[in-house]
Short mmCIF file of C-alpha atoms and ligand atoms in Angstrom, two decimals:
data_model
loop_
_atom_site.label_atom_id
_atom_site.label_comp_id
_atom_site.label_asym_id
_atom_site.label_seq_id
_atom_site.Cartn_x
_atom_site.Cartn_y
_atom_site.Cartn_z
CA MET A 276 96.37 102.40 133.38
CA THR A 277 97.42 104.73 130.58
CA LYS A 278 98.89 108.18 130.87
CA VAL A 279 96.95 110.76 128.87
CA THR A 280 98.04 114.31 128.14
CA MET A 281 95.85 116.85 126.42
CA THR A 282 95.02 120.54 126.36
CA VAL A 283 91.68 121.38 127.96
CA ASN A 284 90.42 124.94 127.54
CA GLY A 285 93.96 126.08 126.82
CA LYS A 286 95.59 124.36 129.80
CA ALA A 287 97.81 121.30 129.54
CA VAL A 288 96.62 118.41 131.72
CA SER A 289 98.11 114.99 132.32
CA LYS A 290 96.57 112.08 134.25
CA GLU A 291 96.74 108.34 134.63
CA VAL A 292 93.44 106.80 133.53
CA SER A 293 92.12 103.29 133.09
CA GLY A 294 91.29 102.11 129.57
CA ASN A 295 87.55 102.40 130.05
CA THR A 296 87.56 106.00 131.38
CA LEU A 297 85.13 108.00 129.25
CA MET A 298 85.82 111.61 128.31
CA THR A 299 82.80 112.63 130.41
CA GLU A 300 84.33 110.91 133.45
CA PHE A 301 87.74 112.39 132.75
CA LEU A 302 86.35 115.93 132.52
CA ARG A 303 83.83 115.72 135.34
CA ASP A 304 85.56 113.46 137.89
CA GLU A 305 89.27 113.99 137.23
CA LEU A 306 89.28 117.65 136.18
CA ARG A 307 86.10 118.66 138.06
CA LEU A 308 84.79 120.38 134.94
CA THR A 309 81.15 119.54 135.59
CA GLY A 310 79.69 121.77 132.90
CA THR A 311 79.77 118.84 130.48
CA HIS A 312 76.53 117.07 131.38
CA VAL A 313 75.59 113.41 131.10
CA GLY A 314 71.97 112.89 130.07
CA CYS A 315 71.57 109.57 128.31
CA ASP A 316 75.12 108.20 128.34
CA THR A 317 74.30 106.39 125.07
CA SER A 318 75.18 109.01 122.42
CA GLN A 319 71.56 110.11 121.91
CA CYS A 320 70.92 113.38 123.79
CA GLY A 321 73.91 115.66 123.17
CA ALA A 322 74.16 117.09 126.73
CA CYS A 323 77.84 116.05 126.73
CA VAL A 324 78.99 117.66 123.47
CA ILE A 325 82.53 119.05 123.57
CA HIS A 326 85.04 120.02 120.90
CA VAL A 327 88.01 117.72 120.28
CA ASP A 328 90.56 119.00 117.76
CA GLY A 329 87.95 121.38 116.41
CA LYS A 330 85.18 118.78 116.01
CA ASN A 331 81.96 118.51 118.00
CA VAL A 332 81.72 115.05 119.57
CA LYS A 333 79.75 113.35 122.30
CA ALA A 334 82.07 113.03 125.30
CA CYS A 335 80.05 110.12 126.72
CA THR A 336 80.95 108.07 123.66
CA MET A 337 84.69 108.55 123.50
CA PHE A 338 87.44 107.30 125.78
CA ALA A 339 89.87 109.70 127.45
CA ALA A 340 92.75 107.71 125.95
CA GLU A 341 91.43 108.53 122.47
CA ALA A 342 91.88 112.25 123.22
CA HIS A 343 95.55 111.87 124.06
CA GLY A 344 97.40 114.77 122.43
CA ALA A 345 94.18 116.57 121.51
CA GLU A 346 92.99 120.16 121.97
CA VAL A 347 89.75 119.97 123.93
CA THR A 348 87.22 122.73 124.59
CA THR A 349 84.33 122.37 127.02
CA ILE A 350 81.57 124.78 127.98
CA GLU A 351 83.89 126.18 130.67
CA GLY A 352 86.14 127.40 127.85
CA MET A 353 83.42 129.25 125.92
CA ALA A 354 83.16 132.54 127.86
CA ASN A 355 85.24 135.56 126.84
CA ALA A 356 88.70 135.98 128.38
CA ASP A 357 87.37 138.52 130.90
CA GLY A 358 84.75 136.04 132.12
CA SER A 359 81.80 137.72 130.39
CA LEU A 360 79.47 135.53 128.33
CA SER A 361 80.22 134.99 124.65
CA VAL A 362 77.80 136.40 122.09
CA LEU A 363 76.19 132.96 121.72
CA GLN A 364 75.85 132.38 125.47
CA GLN A 365 74.43 135.88 125.95
CA ALA A 366 71.90 135.21 123.18
CA PHE A 367 70.70 132.09 125.02
CA GLN A 368 70.12 134.25 128.10
CA ASP A 369 68.50 137.14 126.21
CA HIS A 370 66.10 134.93 124.27
CA HIS A 371 65.25 132.46 127.03
CA GLY A 372 67.03 129.63 125.23
CA LEU A 373 67.04 127.57 128.41
CA GLN A 374 64.80 126.60 131.27
CA CYS A 375 66.37 123.98 133.54
CA GLY A 376 69.69 124.37 131.72
CA PHE A 377 70.57 120.70 131.59
CA CYS A 378 70.87 120.53 127.82
CA THR A 379 72.41 124.00 127.52
CA PRO A 380 76.15 123.16 127.56
CA GLY A 381 75.66 120.70 124.70
CA MET A 382 73.38 123.12 122.84
CA VAL A 383 75.97 125.91 123.09
CA MET A 384 78.87 123.66 122.05
CA THR A 385 76.88 122.33 119.07
CA ALA A 386 75.57 125.75 118.04
CA ALA A 387 79.09 127.23 118.23
CA LYS A 388 80.27 124.66 115.66
CA LEU A 389 77.26 125.28 113.45
CA LEU A 390 78.00 129.03 113.38
CA GLU A 391 81.65 128.33 112.56
CA GLU A 392 80.65 126.10 109.62
CA ASN A 393 77.67 128.18 108.54
CA PRO A 394 77.74 131.77 109.91
CA LYS A 395 74.17 132.65 108.77
CA PRO A 396 72.11 129.46 109.08
CA SER A 397 68.43 129.35 108.26
CA GLU A 398 65.93 128.17 110.86
CA HIS A 399 65.74 124.83 109.03
CA GLU A 400 69.53 124.44 109.03
CA ILE A 401 69.65 125.15 112.77
CA ARG A 402 66.98 122.59 113.56
CA ASP A 403 68.68 120.03 111.36
CA TYR A 404 72.09 120.59 112.98
CA LEU A 405 70.59 120.26 116.47
CA GLU A 406 69.17 116.85 115.62
CA GLY A 407 71.37 115.12 118.18
CA ASN A 408 70.65 117.59 121.00
CA ILE A 409 67.55 116.91 123.02
CA CYS A 410 65.83 119.47 125.26
CA ARG A 411 63.07 118.44 127.62
CA CYS A 412 61.99 121.95 128.55
CA THR A 413 62.00 124.65 125.93
CA GLY A 414 60.30 123.09 122.91
CA TYR A 415 63.43 124.29 121.01
CA HIS A 416 61.78 127.47 119.76
CA ASN A 417 63.83 129.86 121.86
CA ILE A 418 67.02 127.87 121.35
CA VAL A 419 66.63 128.28 117.60
CA LYS A 420 65.82 131.96 118.09
CA ALA A 421 68.90 132.50 120.29
CA ILE A 422 71.14 130.92 117.64
CA LEU A 423 69.55 133.02 114.88
CA ALA A 424 70.14 136.12 117.00
CA ALA A 425 73.73 135.14 117.79
CA SER A 426 74.38 134.84 114.05
CA GLY A 427 73.37 138.48 113.70
CA GLN A 428 70.02 137.79 112.03
CA ASP A 429 66.92 139.77 112.86
CA VAL A 430 64.62 137.86 115.20
CA SER A 431 62.29 140.74 116.07
CA GLY A 432 59.56 139.22 113.88
CA ILE A 433 59.66 135.87 115.68
CA ALA A 434 57.17 135.64 118.52
CA ALA A 435 58.42 134.85 122.00
CA GLU A 436 57.09 131.51 123.20
CA MET B 158 81.64 98.64 131.65
CA TYR B 159 84.03 95.78 132.30
CA SER B 160 87.65 96.90 132.48
CA PHE B 161 90.01 96.64 129.51
CA GLU B 162 93.19 98.16 128.19
CA ILE B 163 93.11 100.51 125.24
CA GLU B 164 95.77 100.89 122.59
CA THR B 165 96.01 103.66 119.98
CA PRO B 166 98.41 102.49 117.25
CA THR B 167 99.30 104.82 114.38
CA SER B 168 99.99 102.17 111.73
CA LEU B 169 97.89 99.31 110.37
CA ALA B 170 100.75 96.87 111.04
CA ASP B 171 100.82 97.83 114.74
CA ALA B 172 97.04 97.62 114.95
CA LEU B 173 97.04 94.12 113.46
CA SER B 174 99.67 92.89 115.87
CA ALA B 175 97.73 94.43 118.78
CA LEU B 176 94.59 92.69 117.50
CA GLY B 177 96.48 89.41 117.62
CA GLN B 178 96.31 89.49 121.43
CA ASP B 179 93.76 87.39 123.27
CA GLU B 180 90.26 88.91 123.31
CA ALA B 181 91.29 92.04 121.44
CA GLN B 182 88.67 94.03 119.52
CA ALA B 183 88.88 96.92 117.07
CA LEU B 184 87.40 100.29 118.06
CA GLY B 185 86.30 102.49 115.16
CA GLY B 186 84.35 105.61 116.05
CA GLY B 187 82.84 103.86 119.05
CA GLN B 188 79.32 105.09 118.27
CA THR B 189 77.97 101.56 118.38
CA LEU B 190 80.65 99.72 120.33
CA ILE B 191 80.88 102.06 123.34
CA PRO B 192 77.14 101.85 124.12
CA SER B 193 77.43 98.03 123.77
CA LEU B 194 80.39 97.99 126.17
CA LYS B 195 78.35 100.01 128.65
CA ALA B 196 75.52 97.49 128.34
CA ARG B 197 78.11 94.74 128.91
CA LEU B 198 77.21 93.16 125.59
CA ALA B 199 80.92 92.98 124.74
CA SER B 200 83.83 92.28 127.05
CA PRO B 201 87.14 92.64 125.23
CA ALA B 202 90.39 92.52 127.20
CA VAL B 203 92.03 95.00 124.83
CA LEU B 204 90.46 97.64 122.60
CA VAL B 205 92.55 98.66 119.63
CA SER B 206 91.54 102.10 118.40
CA LEU B 207 91.84 102.59 114.64
CA ALA B 208 91.25 106.35 114.87
CA LYS B 209 94.89 107.41 114.63
CA ILE B 210 95.81 105.27 111.60
CA ASP B 211 96.09 107.72 108.71
CA GLU B 212 96.69 105.01 106.09
CA ILE B 213 93.09 103.75 106.45
CA LYS B 214 91.51 107.20 106.22
CA GLY B 215 90.67 109.42 103.29
CA ILE B 216 89.16 109.31 99.84
CA THR B 217 90.85 108.61 96.51
CA ALA B 218 89.29 108.90 93.06
CA GLY B 219 90.00 106.13 90.56
CA ASP B 220 88.90 105.45 87.00
CA GLY B 221 85.12 105.53 87.42
CA THR B 222 85.44 104.57 91.06
CA VAL B 223 85.93 106.18 94.43
CA THR B 224 87.78 104.46 97.28
CA ILE B 225 87.09 105.37 100.90
CA GLY B 226 89.42 104.33 103.72
CA GLY B 227 87.77 102.13 106.35
CA GLY B 228 88.58 104.61 109.12
CA THR B 229 87.01 107.58 107.32
CA THR B 230 84.29 109.31 109.33
CA HIS B 231 80.77 109.84 108.02
CA ALA B 232 81.42 113.62 108.06
CA ALA B 233 84.56 113.21 105.95
CA VAL B 234 82.67 111.01 103.45
CA ALA B 235 79.82 113.53 103.24
CA ALA B 236 82.29 116.29 102.38
CA GLY B 237 84.71 114.19 100.32
CA VAL B 238 82.43 112.51 97.78
CA ALA B 239 79.95 115.36 97.30
CA GLY B 240 81.38 115.94 93.80
CA SER B 241 82.11 112.36 92.72
CA TYR B 242 79.20 110.40 94.21
CA PRO B 243 76.52 112.82 95.51
CA ALA B 244 74.02 110.11 96.52
CA LEU B 245 76.63 108.50 98.76
CA ALA B 246 77.60 111.90 100.20
CA ALA B 247 73.96 112.62 101.00
CA LEU B 248 73.59 109.24 102.72
CA ALA B 249 76.69 109.82 104.87
CA GLY B 250 75.60 113.37 105.69
CA ASN B 251 72.28 112.11 107.00
CA ILE B 252 73.53 109.41 109.37
CA GLY B 253 72.60 110.23 112.97
CA ASP B 254 73.62 113.78 113.87
CA PRO B 255 76.74 115.96 113.38
CA ALA B 256 78.55 114.68 116.50
CA VAL B 257 77.91 111.02 115.56
CA ARG B 258 79.16 111.76 112.04
CA ASN B 259 82.39 113.24 113.41
CA ARG B 260 83.28 109.92 115.10
CA GLY B 261 81.46 107.07 113.35
CA THR B 262 83.30 105.42 110.44
CA ILE B 263 82.33 103.54 107.29
CA GLY B 264 84.42 100.54 108.35
CA GLY B 265 82.69 100.37 111.74
CA SER B 266 79.27 100.63 110.15
CA LEU B 267 80.01 97.83 107.67
CA ALA B 268 81.63 95.58 110.27
CA ASN B 269 78.62 96.02 112.51
CA ASN B 270 76.04 95.48 109.71
CA ASP B 271 73.08 96.72 111.73
CA PRO B 272 69.90 95.69 109.86
CA ALA B 273 68.78 99.35 109.89
CA ALA B 274 72.11 100.97 108.97
CA CYS B 275 72.52 103.12 105.89
CA TYR B 276 75.93 102.23 104.41
CA PRO B 277 75.09 98.56 103.74
CA ALA B 278 72.41 99.73 101.27
CA ALA B 279 74.90 101.93 99.40
CA VAL B 280 77.56 99.23 99.31
CA LEU B 281 75.17 96.54 98.07
CA ALA B 282 73.40 98.76 95.52
CA SER B 283 76.74 99.97 94.15
CA GLY B 284 78.23 96.48 93.93
CA ALA B 285 81.14 97.90 95.91
CA THR B 286 84.22 95.95 96.97
CA ILE B 287 85.17 95.69 100.62
CA VAL B 288 88.92 95.69 101.07
CA THR B 289 90.38 94.18 104.23
CA ASN B 290 93.89 93.60 105.49
CA THR B 291 93.85 90.16 103.85
CA ARG B 292 91.52 90.20 100.81
CA GLU B 293 88.84 91.87 98.72
CA ILE B 294 85.20 90.88 99.23
CA ALA B 295 82.39 91.60 96.75
CA ALA B 296 79.36 93.26 98.33
CA ASP B 297 77.16 90.36 97.21
CA ASP B 298 79.25 87.98 99.35
CA TYR B 299 79.89 90.32 102.27
CA PHE B 300 76.50 90.77 103.98
CA GLN B 301 75.33 87.55 105.60
CA GLY B 302 72.30 88.56 107.66
CA MET B 303 71.68 90.81 110.65
CA PHE B 304 74.93 91.82 112.35
CA THR B 305 76.73 89.11 110.35
CA THR B 306 79.35 89.61 107.65
CA ALA B 307 82.05 87.67 105.81
CA LEU B 308 84.72 89.23 108.07
CA GLU B 309 86.89 86.82 110.04
CA GLU B 310 87.90 87.42 113.64
CA GLY B 311 90.40 90.30 113.78
CA GLU B 312 89.97 91.18 110.08
CA ILE B 313 89.92 94.93 109.45
CA VAL B 314 88.00 96.84 106.79
CA THR B 315 90.74 99.02 105.35
CA ALA B 316 88.82 100.48 102.39
CA VAL B 317 85.68 100.29 100.28
CA THR B 318 85.75 100.84 96.50
CA PHE B 319 82.53 102.09 94.90
CA PRO B 320 81.96 102.05 91.14
CA ILE B 321 80.33 105.41 90.40
CA PRO B 322 76.84 105.00 88.90
CA GLU B 323 75.25 107.11 86.15
CA LYS B 324 72.40 107.97 88.50
CA ALA B 325 71.63 107.09 92.09
CA ALA B 326 69.63 108.09 95.15
CA TYR B 327 69.13 106.89 98.71
CA LEU B 328 65.77 107.49 100.33
CA LYS B 329 65.49 106.89 104.04
CA PHE B 330 62.25 106.74 105.99
CA GLU B 331 63.68 107.75 109.33
CA GLN B 332 62.75 106.19 112.64
CA PRO B 333 62.60 109.51 114.47
CA ALA B 334 63.86 108.32 117.87
CA SER B 335 66.89 106.30 116.76
CA ARG B 336 67.49 108.23 113.50
CA PHE B 337 68.27 104.91 111.80
CA ALA B 338 66.29 103.79 108.78
CA LEU B 339 62.84 102.33 109.39
CA VAL B 340 63.23 101.54 105.71
CA GLY B 341 65.95 102.83 103.40
CA VAL B 342 66.26 102.15 99.67
CA PHE B 343 69.33 102.80 97.53
CA VAL B 344 68.83 102.74 93.77
CA ALA B 345 71.88 102.89 91.49
CA LYS B 346 71.85 102.83 87.68
CA TYR B 347 74.91 101.48 85.90
CA PRO B 348 75.49 100.98 82.15
CA ASP B 349 74.91 97.22 82.62
CA GLY B 350 71.79 97.49 84.77
CA VAL B 351 70.12 98.88 87.86
CA ARG B 352 70.71 97.66 91.42
CA VAL B 353 68.25 98.22 94.27
CA ALA B 354 69.28 97.55 97.88
CA VAL B 355 66.94 97.74 100.86
CA THR B 356 67.90 98.28 104.49
CA GLY B 357 65.79 98.44 107.66
CA ALA B 358 63.15 96.05 106.39
CA SER B 359 64.19 92.43 106.31
CA GLU B 360 64.86 90.00 109.12
CA SER B 361 67.87 88.87 107.11
CA GLY B 362 69.39 92.35 106.93
CA VAL B 363 70.15 94.36 103.80
CA PHE B 364 68.98 92.70 100.57
CA ARG B 365 68.62 93.31 96.83
CA TRP B 366 65.11 93.63 95.43
CA THR B 367 65.78 91.73 92.22
CA GLU B 368 62.29 92.13 90.70
CA ALA B 369 62.57 95.90 90.94
CA GLU B 370 66.09 95.72 89.50
CA ALA B 371 64.84 93.81 86.44
CA ALA B 372 61.96 96.23 85.89
CA LEU B 373 64.16 99.31 86.28
CA SER B 374 66.93 97.89 84.11
CA ALA B 375 64.37 97.56 81.28
CA ASP B 376 62.83 100.99 81.93
CA PHE B 377 64.25 103.39 84.51
CA SER B 378 60.97 105.03 85.50
CA VAL B 379 58.53 105.07 88.39
CA ALA B 380 55.89 103.52 86.12
CA ALA B 381 58.10 100.46 85.65
CA LEU B 382 57.57 99.68 89.34
CA ASP B 383 53.76 99.73 89.13
CA GLY B 384 52.27 96.57 90.56
CA LEU B 385 55.52 95.34 92.12
CA SER B 386 55.35 94.49 95.79
CA LEU B 387 57.18 92.45 98.40
CA PRO B 388 55.58 89.90 100.74
CA ALA B 389 55.30 90.78 104.44
CA GLU B 390 56.84 87.44 105.42
CA GLY B 391 60.42 87.81 106.51
CA MET B 392 60.07 91.55 107.16
CA MET B 393 60.86 92.92 110.61
CA GLY B 394 57.85 93.84 112.70
CA ASP B 395 58.11 95.90 115.87
CA LEU B 396 56.31 98.71 117.66
CA HIS B 397 57.45 101.15 114.98
CA GLY B 398 55.90 99.25 112.12
CA SER B 399 54.61 95.82 111.17
CA GLY B 400 56.16 93.60 108.53
CA ALA B 401 53.36 94.47 106.11
CA TYR B 402 53.94 98.18 106.70
CA ARG B 403 57.66 97.83 106.03
CA ALA B 404 57.01 95.80 102.87
CA HIS B 405 54.70 98.55 101.65
CA LEU B 406 57.24 101.25 102.52
CA VAL B 407 59.93 99.50 100.47
CA ALA B 408 57.85 99.92 97.31
CA VAL B 409 57.05 103.55 98.14
CA MET B 410 60.65 104.45 98.95
CA THR B 411 61.93 102.69 95.81
CA LYS B 412 59.63 104.84 93.67
CA ARG B 413 60.76 107.96 95.47
CA ALA B 414 64.40 106.97 95.01
CA VAL B 415 63.87 106.54 91.26
CA THR B 416 62.28 110.00 91.11
CA ALA B 417 65.11 111.51 93.15
CA ALA B 418 67.75 109.85 90.96
CA GLY B 419 66.13 111.66 88.01
C1 LIG C 54 72.44 108.59 117.82
C2 LIG C 54 72.95 107.68 116.75
C3 LIG C 54 72.34 107.68 115.50
C4 LIG C 54 72.79 106.85 114.49
N1 LIG C 54 72.13 106.87 113.29
C5 LIG C 54 72.55 106.07 112.28
C6 LIG C 54 71.90 106.10 111.01
O1 LIG C 54 70.98 106.85 110.78
N2 LIG C 54 72.36 105.24 110.06
C7 LIG C 54 73.43 104.42 110.26
O2 LIG C 54 73.81 103.72 109.35
N3 LIG C 54 74.06 104.39 111.44
C8 LIG C 54 73.66 105.19 112.45
N4 LIG C 54 74.32 105.17 113.65
C9 LIG C 54 75.46 104.24 113.81
C10 LIG C 54 76.75 104.93 113.41
O3 LIG C 54 76.81 105.07 112.02
C11 LIG C 54 77.98 104.14 113.89
O4 LIG C 54 79.03 105.06 113.76
C12 LIG C 54 78.34 102.91 113.12
O5 LIG C 54 77.32 101.97 113.04
C13 LIG C 54 79.51 102.19 113.78
O6 LIG C 54 80.69 102.79 113.36
P1 LIG C 54 81.84 103.14 114.37
O7 LIG C 54 83.00 103.59 113.55
O8 LIG C 54 81.33 104.05 115.40
O9 LIG C 54 82.20 101.69 114.94
P2 LIG C 54 82.39 101.14 116.41
O10 LIG C 54 81.20 101.44 117.22
O11 LIG C 54 83.71 101.57 116.94
O12 LIG C 54 82.49 99.58 116.11
C14 LIG C 54 81.38 98.80 115.67
C15 LIG C 54 81.87 97.38 115.39
O13 LIG C 54 82.72 97.35 114.26
C16 LIG C 54 84.03 96.88 114.58
N5 LIG C 54 84.94 97.73 113.78
C17 LIG C 54 85.06 99.08 113.84
N6 LIG C 54 85.85 99.53 112.84
C18 LIG C 54 86.22 98.44 112.11
C19 LIG C 54 87.00 98.24 110.94
N7 LIG C 54 87.59 99.27 110.27
N8 LIG C 54 87.17 96.98 110.48
C20 LIG C 54 86.60 95.92 111.12
N9 LIG C 54 85.84 96.04 112.22
C21 LIG C 54 85.64 97.30 112.71
C22 LIG C 54 84.16 97.00 116.07
O14 LIG C 54 85.03 96.04 116.58
C23 LIG C 54 82.72 96.78 116.50
O15 LIG C 54 82.42 95.41 116.55
C24 LIG C 54 73.90 105.99 114.70
C25 LIG C 54 74.54 105.99 115.94
C26 LIG C 54 74.08 106.82 116.96
C27 LIG C 54 74.79 106.80 118.27
S1 LIG C 55 75.13 112.01 127.56
FE1 LIG C 55 76.30 111.93 125.78
S2 LIG C 55 74.80 112.02 124.24
FE2 LIG C 55 73.60 111.94 126.05
S1 LIG C 56 66.44 123.57 129.20
FE1 LIG C 56 65.90 121.80 130.32
S2 LIG C 56 66.53 120.23 128.98
FE2 LIG C 56 66.80 121.95 127.79
#
């Protein structure tokens, strides 16, 4: 067992974990933060994307011990301080960027990083950046539209689908 | 996953002594190793993470060369060599997806030597030097077939030095599900000749297409490649493409790489 200490969504946490505890297991089972989803568990689908020290990573393909000392943000840390949805989350709701919602935490975490790196991405840049995030329901169209809208770009000309 | 201990040393010396333990294995970005651990294809007793060792990370420019630390992530390579070696930056920036690029490392990719990985093509086409904790290995001696390299047990890739070419390009025909190369071709033109390395195609892993190299060294143009082809024998065949298809793609992608290199 190893003792790991990190900051998750602004709160310091400390736990004893075994060497093979994945970040997904640490967040979901130890901290009960079940917003980070596990789809494939093989680094393919992106449902588990979180931010570790400011970088988007797949939590299913990282050990908790590797995040010792890190600043971690999960989907539970994305809403505004008063509990209302962030601009990006609200855009997903407004533009029907989700159906079953399984992929949504990873989509939001990935899109948030994209908008930090590239505040006004083109449709092509959005699709390219979402390459590692798979959605079984929406056909991506409305996810892309929600991200365009969240970046302040006009989406009125894009048909709803 | 089987159980194991994990260590996170901050110096290369500590990592090497940790790797001296029985059944210890290095952990780079984990993007290949963690899925293999889950599939129980590896069962180390101790995993030694290299991610916190600053001395094997980062990019330094030399005289006509660029040296990349073995623990440098694909994302850091994509950003760090955009000015000095744009073809290499483009290759790194197109591996997998952004989250994979934030964890996966050049050292891990080269140690793994997946027959469809991208970096082996760049390293072989550039005639790069692989630097380990004990020695320097020329690219031509390093790759020894699928998932096989010149590395000894416990040997760590600490850096890779690339001579910067006059012109270069990497063209990848992507396998859309895995995002690896179905076929990838790296063409690099140096004052003393052209090197062409092919990944994704051969049953023996990355290889140099010497006929194309000779033709391009004499005349660096798409026309110089006219009529050149590779046999289907020895090419990988699977549900994504037969050996003959891959052999054909190599010629097509080589031409496109020459065009892209300009
Ligand atoms: C969805 C997805 C898409 C991908 N697409 C591509 C792609 O398009 N092209 C491509 O090339 N790759 C691709 N990859 C693979 C990716 O580049 C991996 O990061 C890489 O192959 C392994 O690097 P790593 O640092 O993650 O190594 P790890 O997975 O940590 O380790 C791999 C092996 O190397 C050893 N090792 C690690 N670091 C070192 C070192 N410094 N010295 C010696 N041994 C070491 C480990 O012991 C292990 O045996 C993809 C991966 C995923 C999950
Ligand atoms: S669950 Fe992590 S990428 Fe699919
Ligand atoms: S909304 Fe169902 S997987 Fe994306």
